XYZ file of C-alpha atoms in Angstrom:
646
model
C 30.917 -28.171 18.096
C 27.540 -26.611 17.187
C 25.255 -27.387 14.255
C 24.128 -24.463 12.099
C 21.151 -24.970 9.765
C 21.088 -22.715 6.699
C 17.964 -21.588 4.746
C 18.471 -24.283 2.077
C 18.201 -26.956 4.788
C 21.903 -27.817 4.798
C 23.567 -28.297 8.192
C 27.178 -27.316 8.910
C 29.258 -27.901 12.027
C 31.316 -25.092 13.578
C 33.261 -24.576 16.748
C 31.281 -23.062 19.590
C 31.535 -19.217 19.623
C 31.914 -19.092 15.844
C 30.234 -16.003 14.344
C 27.843 -15.478 11.401
C 30.849 -13.976 9.580
C 32.728 -17.285 10.081
C 29.755 -19.100 8.536
C 29.723 -16.651 5.597
C 33.486 -17.171 5.082
C 32.946 -20.935 4.952
C 30.449 -20.479 2.114
C 32.335 -17.976 -0.076
C 34.620 -14.950 0.058
C 32.050 -12.998 -1.963
C 29.311 -13.613 0.600
C 31.668 -12.679 3.446
C 32.424 -9.358 1.716
C 28.728 -8.561 1.306
C 27.062 -9.975 4.437
C 25.927 -7.150 6.731
C 23.730 -8.797 9.372
C 22.118 -12.062 10.381
C 19.186 -13.727 12.082
C 19.861 -16.567 14.510
C 16.913 -18.593 15.822
C 14.498 -15.770 14.983
C 16.581 -12.983 16.580
C 18.515 -10.278 14.771
C 22.246 -10.470 15.525
C 25.462 -8.834 14.353
C 27.857 -10.731 12.090
C 30.325 -10.655 14.991
C 27.914 -12.246 17.510
C 29.319 -15.513 18.973
C 26.992 -18.479 18.316
C 26.915 -20.812 21.319
C 24.096 -23.283 20.506
C 22.698 -25.243 17.586
C 20.317 -23.159 15.517
C 18.931 -21.742 12.266
C 20.980 -18.979 10.672
C 20.002 -16.555 7.891
C 22.665 -14.232 6.448
C 21.569 -10.890 4.994
C 23.164 -8.655 2.350
C 22.080 -5.269 0.971
C 19.936 -7.143 -1.583
C 17.666 -8.532 1.184
C 14.874 -6.476 2.751
C 16.154 -7.375 6.224
C 19.655 -6.378 5.153
C 18.383 -2.941 4.105
C 16.589 -2.567 7.457
C 19.848 -3.324 9.284
C 21.680 -0.841 7.058
C 19.159 1.929 7.649
C 18.751 1.295 11.372
C 22.545 1.438 11.771
C 22.588 4.740 9.882
C 19.969 6.129 12.268
C 22.558 5.567 15.058
C 25.133 7.523 13.009
C 22.641 10.352 12.504
C 21.793 10.336 16.222
C 25.490 10.753 17.074
C 25.784 13.653 14.629
C 22.686 15.345 16.091
C 23.976 14.993 19.664
C 27.288 16.566 18.663
C 25.801 19.408 16.600
C 22.899 20.187 18.981
C 24.173 19.676 22.562
C 21.510 18.742 25.098
C 19.008 17.143 22.676
C 17.099 14.095 23.903
C 16.988 11.075 21.601
C 13.993 8.712 21.661
C 13.701 5.976 18.968
C 15.237 5.545 15.502
C 13.864 2.625 13.483
C 14.291 1.588 9.862
C 11.218 2.080 7.662
C 10.306 0.858 4.156
C 12.640 3.389 2.527
C 15.261 4.648 4.933
C 14.970 5.549 8.599
C 13.943 8.262 11.009
C 14.860 9.386 14.498
C 12.443 11.136 16.843
C 14.285 13.826 18.794
C 13.384 16.372 21.463
C 15.497 19.328 20.299
C 14.654 21.456 23.352
C 15.882 25.002 22.778
C 17.331 24.117 19.369
C 15.447 24.141 16.068
C 16.190 22.288 12.852
C 15.131 22.760 9.248
C 16.116 21.437 5.837
C 18.784 24.127 5.507
C 20.679 22.320 8.303
C 20.775 19.022 6.389
C 24.114 19.550 4.566
C 26.119 20.030 7.801
C 24.420 17.024 9.448
C 25.073 14.845 6.375
C 28.720 15.975 6.294
C 29.234 14.980 9.938
C 27.466 11.636 9.347
C 29.836 10.799 6.477
C 32.813 11.806 8.650
C 31.659 9.362 11.329
C 31.032 6.665 8.705
C 34.540 7.024 7.270
C 35.943 6.292 10.737
C 34.898 2.621 10.258
C 33.807 2.358 13.898
C 32.598 -1.105 14.946
C 29.030 -1.478 16.225
C 29.295 -3.381 19.520
C 26.409 -4.756 21.568
C 26.591 -5.187 25.354
C 24.146 -6.244 28.054
C 23.371 -3.666 30.732
C 21.558 -4.072 34.041
C 18.289 -2.187 34.413
C 19.759 -0.106 37.245
C 22.821 0.911 35.212
C 20.713 1.666 32.136
C 18.371 3.898 34.151
C 21.320 5.623 35.808
C 22.939 6.299 32.393
C 19.888 8.058 30.964
C 18.962 9.815 34.204
C 22.405 11.390 34.129
C 21.664 12.474 30.542
C 18.311 13.823 31.793
C 16.514 11.905 29.021
C 12.991 11.060 30.300
C 12.082 9.245 27.053
C 14.785 6.590 27.307
C 14.074 6.267 31.047
C 10.416 5.530 30.249
C 11.420 2.890 27.689
C 13.812 1.189 30.138
C 11.251 1.209 32.955
C 9.019 -0.971 30.758
C 11.810 -3.513 30.143
C 12.847 -6.481 32.286
C 16.287 -6.810 33.842
C 18.362 -9.150 31.685
C 16.818 -8.045 28.367
C 18.403 -4.585 28.139
C 21.245 -3.980 25.676
C 23.240 -0.940 24.580
C 24.945 -0.462 21.225
C 28.243 1.432 21.130
C 30.118 2.895 18.186
C 32.804 5.589 18.281
C 31.882 7.890 21.213
C 28.167 7.157 20.949
C 25.936 4.843 22.993
C 22.263 4.060 22.406
C 19.633 1.791 23.923
C 19.044 -0.866 21.233
C 17.879 -4.466 20.736
C 20.490 -5.199 18.071
C 20.908 -5.898 14.386
C 23.678 -3.617 13.076
C 26.287 -3.368 10.342
C 29.804 -4.674 11.047
C 31.040 -1.047 11.171
C 30.083 2.474 10.127
C 32.353 2.339 7.068
C 29.817 0.255 5.124
C 27.722 3.449 4.776
C 29.019 5.390 1.767
C 26.133 7.758 0.930
C 23.523 9.525 3.075
C 20.696 11.939 2.405
C 18.362 13.576 4.900
C 14.935 13.867 3.328
C 12.572 15.820 5.583
C 11.579 16.897 9.083
C 8.123 16.523 10.603
C 6.362 16.677 13.940
C 5.570 13.447 15.813
C 4.017 12.827 19.202
C 5.949 10.667 21.653
C 4.630 7.127 21.230
C 1.999 8.426 18.788
C -0.075 9.903 21.639
C -1.295 13.459 21.017
C -1.443 13.992 24.802
C 2.313 13.435 25.062
C 5.210 15.768 24.085
C 5.681 16.646 20.448
C 9.050 15.638 19.005
C 10.878 16.385 15.760
C 11.131 13.445 13.371
C 14.141 13.576 11.041
C 13.872 11.273 7.992
C 16.833 10.025 5.995
C 18.132 7.281 3.736
C 21.565 5.761 3.090
C 23.285 3.465 0.605
C 26.432 1.361 0.218
C 27.306 3.203 -3.030
C 26.988 6.829 -4.140
C 25.414 5.762 -7.449
C 22.592 4.024 -5.529
C 21.763 7.333 -3.831
C 21.850 9.166 -7.174
C 19.402 6.653 -8.695
C 17.128 6.907 -5.651
C 17.018 10.717 -5.800
C 16.169 10.551 -9.515
C 13.366 8.150 -8.611
C 12.112 10.590 -5.975
C 11.988 13.377 -8.554
C 9.995 11.158 -10.910
C 7.685 10.223 -8.027
C 7.027 13.929 -7.351
C 5.988 14.391 -10.975
C 3.673 11.391 -10.658
C 2.190 12.363 -7.264
C -1.515 11.615 -7.624
C -2.436 14.750 -5.667
C -0.582 16.909 -8.201
C -1.914 14.996 -11.240
C -5.437 14.854 -9.831
C -5.485 18.638 -9.613
C -3.911 19.178 -13.059
C -6.267 16.685 -14.752
C -9.294 18.006 -12.782
C -10.223 14.625 -11.337
C -10.825 15.351 -7.633
C -10.414 17.976 -4.925
C -10.659 18.387 -1.158
C -12.418 21.048 0.881
C -11.729 22.075 4.484
C -15.415 22.951 4.784
C -16.456 19.428 3.736
C -13.788 17.924 5.999
C -10.356 16.322 5.913
C -10.074 12.967 4.201
C -13.378 13.327 2.332
C -12.616 13.622 -1.411
C -14.877 15.459 -3.839
C -14.914 13.901 -7.311
C -15.015 16.436 -10.149
C -16.870 15.621 -13.403
C -13.850 14.057 -15.159
C -12.957 12.048 -12.046
C -16.541 10.914 -11.560
C -16.655 9.760 -15.197
C -13.357 7.906 -14.691
C -14.768 6.145 -11.631
C -17.932 5.284 -13.510
C -15.919 3.658 -16.316
C -13.948 1.607 -13.772
C -17.171 0.545 -12.052
C -18.864 -0.390 -15.326
C -15.774 -2.347 -16.409
C -15.892 -4.449 -13.232
C -19.694 -4.742 -13.183
C -19.615 -6.189 -16.702
C -17.041 -8.817 -15.686
C -18.909 -9.541 -12.441
C -22.172 -10.100 -14.283
C -20.479 -12.705 -16.491
C -19.061 -14.311 -13.338
C -22.531 -14.676 -11.798
C -22.582 -11.795 -9.313
C -25.762 -9.952 -8.367
C -25.713 -6.242 -7.482
C -27.074 -5.211 -4.070
C -27.266 -1.864 -2.262
C -26.938 -1.281 1.486
C -27.312 1.897 3.589
C -24.446 4.082 4.808
C -25.364 3.497 8.454
C -26.443 0.545 10.561
C -27.552 -0.064 14.120
C -24.671 -0.383 16.556
C -25.820 -3.920 17.355
C -25.120 -4.992 13.751
C -21.412 -4.180 14.158
C -21.277 -5.615 17.686
C -22.525 -8.891 16.202
C -19.981 -8.811 13.369
C -17.083 -7.906 15.669
C -16.350 -4.677 13.796
C -17.390 -2.524 16.756
C -14.832 -4.215 19.022
C -12.113 -3.735 16.391
C -13.028 -0.316 14.929
C -15.448 1.228 17.444
C -13.074 3.236 19.626
C -11.012 4.458 16.658
C -13.954 5.229 14.386
C -16.622 7.905 14.132
C -18.731 8.152 17.263
C -22.248 6.631 17.342
C -25.166 8.571 15.888
C -27.859 8.934 18.540
C -31.514 9.327 17.545
C -34.346 11.013 19.517
C -35.323 7.515 20.686
C -33.611 6.625 23.951
C -30.775 4.069 23.710
C -30.991 3.902 19.897
C -27.562 4.216 18.281
C -26.364 3.948 14.706
C -22.837 3.859 13.283
C -21.435 5.037 9.986
C -20.775 1.822 8.055
C -17.108 0.713 8.529
C -17.573 -2.428 6.373
C -20.146 -3.764 3.904
C -19.970 -7.412 4.970
C -22.416 -7.289 7.951
C -25.082 -5.805 5.651
C -24.484 -8.535 3.049
C -24.823 -11.192 5.757
C -28.250 -9.815 6.574
C -29.184 -9.783 2.862
C -28.298 -13.491 2.719
C -30.315 -13.999 5.912
C -33.431 -12.469 4.351
C -34.780 -15.863 3.277
C -34.005 -19.603 3.502
C -31.626 -21.155 0.942
C -31.141 -24.607 -0.481
C -27.695 -25.990 -1.318
C -28.927 -26.106 -4.938
C -29.159 -22.275 -4.958
C -25.597 -21.713 -3.796
C -23.258 -20.039 -4.319
C -24.821 -16.596 -3.866
C -22.522 -13.811 -5.018
C -23.482 -10.309 -3.822
C -21.560 -7.315 -5.194
C -21.761 -3.658 -4.194
C -19.755 -0.501 -4.714
C -20.374 0.393 -1.087
C -19.087 3.532 0.620
C -17.655 3.031 4.117
C -16.298 5.399 6.752
C -13.415 5.101 9.184
C -11.913 7.808 11.326
C -8.232 8.180 10.454
C -5.983 10.526 12.447
C -5.442 13.772 10.530
C -1.680 13.176 10.435
C -2.231 9.843 8.654
C -4.420 11.239 5.860
C -2.731 11.353 2.458
C -4.531 12.355 -0.743
C -6.708 9.489 -1.973
C -4.527 6.736 -0.484
C -5.614 7.374 3.115
C -9.082 8.878 3.498
C -12.017 8.815 5.919
C -14.726 7.935 3.409
C -14.066 5.510 0.563
C -15.928 3.188 -1.791
C -15.003 -0.489 -1.895
C -15.682 -2.726 -4.893
C -16.948 -5.214 -2.380
C -18.463 -8.618 -2.981
C -19.294 -11.526 -0.713
C -19.770 -15.084 -1.854
C -21.786 -17.487 0.274
C -21.028 -21.063 -0.725
C -20.913 -24.638 0.511
C -17.566 -25.981 1.805
C -17.358 -28.155 -1.339
C -17.656 -25.071 -3.562
C -15.009 -23.036 -1.711
C -11.964 -24.174 -3.702
C -13.460 -23.426 -7.140
C -15.051 -20.145 -6.032
C -11.755 -18.925 -4.607
C -9.920 -19.781 -7.827
C -12.631 -18.000 -9.855
C -12.021 -14.853 -7.827
C -8.269 -15.101 -8.496
C -9.100 -15.193 -12.232
C -11.186 -12.026 -11.867
C -8.414 -10.183 -10.000
C -5.848 -11.156 -12.651
C -8.232 -9.933 -15.386
C -8.510 -6.539 -13.657
C -4.732 -6.212 -13.309
C -4.112 -7.203 -16.936
C -6.642 -4.692 -18.268
C -5.035 -1.845 -16.325
C -1.374 -2.577 -16.988
C -0.355 -4.008 -13.612
C 1.861 -6.867 -14.733
C 4.482 -7.057 -11.954
C 2.953 -8.483 -8.781
C 3.283 -11.153 -6.126
C 0.591 -12.701 -3.982
C 0.780 -12.667 -0.197
C -0.980 -15.328 1.873
C -1.752 -13.526 5.136
C -2.188 -15.877 8.098
C -3.029 -15.286 11.767
C -0.385 -14.859 14.445
C -0.701 -18.034 16.557
C 0.976 -16.272 19.493
C -1.717 -13.552 19.649
C -5.048 -15.418 19.459
C -6.905 -12.509 21.117
C -6.516 -10.460 17.909
C -8.881 -12.811 16.056
C -12.387 -14.216 16.258
C -13.433 -17.801 15.588
C -12.194 -21.307 16.347
C -8.717 -22.636 15.613
C -10.297 -25.410 13.522
C -12.039 -22.912 11.221
C -8.892 -20.838 10.891
C -6.842 -23.876 9.887
C -9.404 -24.871 7.242
C -9.550 -21.341 5.817
C -5.760 -20.920 5.715
C -5.257 -24.248 3.966
C -7.938 -23.417 1.380
C -6.104 -20.203 0.407
C -2.690 -21.887 0.193
C -4.106 -24.695 -1.976
C -5.830 -22.254 -4.365
C -2.693 -20.112 -4.718
C -0.642 -23.205 -5.551
C -3.158 -24.548 -8.072
C -3.370 -21.194 -9.899
C 0.430 -21.108 -10.131
C 0.727 -17.791 -8.289
C 4.087 -16.479 -7.165
C 3.231 -16.135 -3.474
C 4.794 -15.611 -0.061
C 3.346 -16.440 3.350
C 3.138 -13.667 5.966
C 2.206 -14.654 9.514
C 0.249 -12.110 11.564
C -1.164 -10.171 8.568
C -4.641 -11.785 8.499
C -7.863 -9.831 9.010
C -9.397 -10.329 12.452
C -12.107 -12.604 11.035
C -10.113 -14.666 8.544
C -6.953 -15.253 6.493
C -6.566 -13.562 3.119
C -4.763 -13.514 -0.193
C -3.408 -10.016 -0.901
C -1.956 -8.962 -4.238
C 1.196 -6.840 -3.902
C 1.644 -4.891 -7.146
C 4.819 -3.089 -8.238
C 4.213 0.154 -10.091
C 6.276 1.774 -12.852
C 8.691 3.178 -10.231
C 9.215 -0.208 -8.576
C 7.154 0.705 -5.495
C 5.025 -2.040 -3.968
C 1.300 -1.506 -3.255
C -1.313 -3.819 -1.818
C -4.079 -3.993 -4.439
C -6.882 -6.505 -4.425
C -7.706 -8.897 -1.611
C -9.572 -12.192 -1.231
C -10.502 -13.519 2.222
C -11.982 -16.796 3.457
C -14.284 -16.428 6.440
C -15.886 -19.167 8.548
C -16.548 -16.743 11.405
C -19.127 -14.174 10.238
C -21.511 -16.957 9.077
C -21.312 -18.263 12.674
C -21.853 -14.853 14.220
C -24.866 -14.106 12.006
C -26.195 -17.653 12.264
C -26.279 -18.060 8.472
C -27.439 -21.383 7.099
C -28.679 -23.314 4.074
C -30.551 -26.604 3.738
C -28.218 -29.359 2.551
C -29.016 -32.485 0.523
C -29.683 -34.241 3.854
C -32.484 -31.716 4.635
C -30.460 -30.404 7.577
C -29.168 -26.902 8.277
C -25.525 -26.262 7.339
C -23.245 -23.257 7.730
C -22.071 -21.574 4.487
C -18.502 -20.393 3.978
C -18.054 -16.711 3.132
C -15.511 -15.241 0.705
C -14.788 -11.501 0.854
C -13.196 -9.992 -2.253
C -12.311 -6.579 -3.662
C -10.113 -6.509 -6.801
C -9.708 -2.713 -6.658
C -9.664 -2.545 -2.855
C -11.068 0.951 -2.662
C -11.891 3.161 -5.629
C -10.026 6.099 -4.099
C -6.787 4.275 -3.396
C -6.925 2.378 -6.683
C -7.294 5.585 -8.717
C -4.380 7.139 -6.774
C -2.088 4.185 -7.478
C -3.218 3.969 -11.112
C -2.506 7.705 -11.537
C 1.031 7.326 -10.181
C 1.675 4.078 -12.079
C 0.626 5.555 -15.436
C 1.652 9.179 -14.688
C -1.906 10.042 -15.792
C -1.532 8.251 -19.133
C -4.333 5.775 -18.468
C -5.118 2.915 -20.827
C -6.962 4.378 -23.821
C -10.282 2.741 -22.885
C -10.225 4.568 -19.540
C -9.070 8.049 -20.578
C -11.506 10.924 -19.853
C -10.906 12.235 -23.395
C -9.432 9.923 -26.011
C -8.947 12.628 -28.648
C -9.051 16.389 -29.043
C -9.803 18.140 -32.350
C -7.728 21.246 -32.954
C -8.887 23.544 -35.746
C -6.159 25.678 -37.341
C -8.548 28.636 -37.522
C -12.231 29.438 -37.072
C -12.791 28.779 -40.811
C -12.577 25.045 -40.120
C -14.823 24.880 -37.053
C -17.676 23.301 -39.015
C -15.375 20.556 -40.266
C -14.051 20.069 -36.703
C -17.641 19.622 -35.513
C -18.304 17.107 -38.313
C -15.237 15.089 -37.202
C -16.455 15.227 -33.583
C -19.913 13.912 -34.545
C -18.362 11.025 -36.464
C -16.118 10.093 -33.496
C -19.005 10.257 -31.047
C -21.098 8.053 -33.341
C -18.286 5.508 -33.019
C -18.275 5.863 -29.192
C -14.927 7.640 -29.127
C -14.699 10.327 -26.417
C -13.489 13.574 -27.958
C -13.842 17.338 -27.727
C -13.136 20.349 -29.953
C -10.690 23.109 -29.041
C -11.821 26.026 -31.209
C -10.337 28.793 -29.045
C -8.686 31.719 -30.765
C -5.182 30.463 -29.901
C -2.213 29.339 -31.977
C -2.132 25.682 -32.977
C 1.207 25.377 -31.122
C -0.346 26.491 -27.838
C -3.310 24.153 -28.318
C -0.948 21.205 -28.877
C 1.141 22.096 -25.786
C -1.960 22.259 -23.582
C -3.326 18.984 -24.983
C 0.063 17.402 -24.153
C -0.118 18.745 -20.583
C -3.633 17.331 -20.244
C -2.288 13.934 -21.433
C -4.908 13.559 -24.185
C -3.812 10.481 -26.190
C -4.584 11.763 -29.708
C -4.592 15.249 -31.216
C -6.541 15.629 -34.453
C -5.520 18.720 -36.409
C -7.871 20.012 -39.106
C -7.243 22.751 -41.653
C -7.653 23.495 -45.341
C -6.060 20.287 -46.701
C -7.945 18.026 -44.289
C -11.316 19.630 -45.090
C -10.653 19.416 -48.831
C -9.553 15.770 -48.762
C -11.904 14.553 -46.011
C -8.984 13.475 -43.812
C -7.483 14.342 -40.419
C -3.856 14.974 -39.349
C -3.134 12.869 -36.255
C -0.503 13.409 -33.585
C -0.035 11.082 -30.585
C 0.602 12.245 -27.031
C 4.383 12.349 -26.715
C 4.979 13.844 -30.146
C 4.645 10.985 -32.660
C 3.194 12.291 -35.941
C 0.915 9.765 -37.673
C 0.384 12.024 -40.687
C -2.830 12.523 -42.637
C -5.304 9.589 -42.514
C -8.948 8.829 -43.284
C -11.506 9.007 -40.470
C -12.339 5.287 -40.789
C -8.651 4.469 -40.406
C -8.486 6.503 -37.181
C -11.583 4.804 -35.749
C -10.014 1.402 -36.486
C -6.765 2.565 -34.855
C -8.587 3.534 -31.646
C -10.651 0.332 -31.506
C -7.587 -1.803 -32.182
C -5.619 -0.180 -29.353
C -8.518 -0.608 -26.923
C -9.030 -4.271 -27.837
C -5.344 -4.998 -27.133
C -5.706 -3.985 -23.473
C -9.407 -4.452 -22.735
C -10.146 -8.088 -23.458
C -13.409 -9.833 -22.610
C -13.599 -11.654 -19.285
């Protein structure tokens, strides 16, 4: 008999060689019908895998992230079979699951593929799926594996196998198809009921631009046709909300090939939007005891060698700037924290003066590959709402919790209500990825976990996701389409104070090392605006809108009254403009709707005579004819509901 420990801590005994499916059957028929893969002692296995030792078992269904990965990876095998059959002689490389679906990188050789070929590929995939072919894993010797792919004349698989050890190589078979694979598949192909190929793109073998270019085919699959239908509807909505499309339509930002890829240009409305976001956070920061600082866009190379950023970012970042002076090198700033360390180091401090909280909207630069750039979410120059707190170890707990309060205030004011917190810890098996002592890491990690618990956050722990200098608390926000984004981060750092030899005089008149907290509620202004655009579809909270109202005069006879209304709104700090073009009122309303202006104020003969305005909300709701004072109160009331004081 073997003992199987389940996630709830319960232990069950089974006969040796029992399978995860046997375990599922012992729990319930419903689970057995829905289980699609498993994890045994940290390794992905099939539900048919014989279990021969005691161990921990996790069963996955479609509702689990790992279950979806198994589902999508298995479908990539089905797609690979279809591609081999439809395009004889192609060379397959790798086909992993991704966050939404899967892809397979393929060398198509003399063949070509485009989106017009998708229907026939999808049809063949569904044919294969309906065959209900079992996925079967088998161990293969290195020699046999190499021989198999040499006969297929597939240099990519040969290269992969050459880097593997004998005894760790496995093939997965289904129907007439065989693929090199580590494992983790569906019970059979019949579980896949709906497939959709999404796009094709170029991809270098192993991400190296010096290696052959392959064709990457993206797809997604589901256990029910209605799931696919809902997903495709979501994709259509996402296209409408694409921040690149909305940013252009709302005249917020643009890009220029002459300026350079990944370097956004903020147009007047976008710059004003950014300024409002900055002022909103600056006001809250001032109340929380932060002081504004400013640091340069470059620093001597030695600064980033000291901080460790050069070792981590140097090779993949912009190359050093050399001056006429021999051996003098500067770097574009990849992070603000080294500069803030030197600001703290500018004079001695007493424990009575701590904590020091330095805040800066600091622009940083990192060289991203051109293929990874994406609108405002992945750029080469971006502004972080950075702040660094230097405190005593005794102050760390309260300071960390204060930062959590600030992050939650930001989210609440901008309509991000659905989020979880992620405690990102170091990977103990890869210590070379990090700087600093194990003791300091343990203290920092425990401080974050304690603060998250005390603030009652819904949090998960992710090992291996820490920054190289310290663990962090990341906020994973779900937008209106249910997509998850990392927004806002707080990090505890014992290492940079060591590297920069920071100190303060304690109550014992001796030098002590401060603890450093890094925090950025927005993350970066560029990425935050992109996510906010897609979350709100451009319908920002009223306090943030570029224009809160537009005044539409029925004809030029009422332009003076329109101007009078505008002056009154501006005197009440309401952002508005007048549309007095010689166009029909219908066209003016349609264009105001397209520009997502929250309120349309229509003025004509009746309004001028009675000293009122006719108000229409974005979306079509007619508020009728009201007094100006009533409208001002309406605006202020709506703003106060979302923008509360910190």
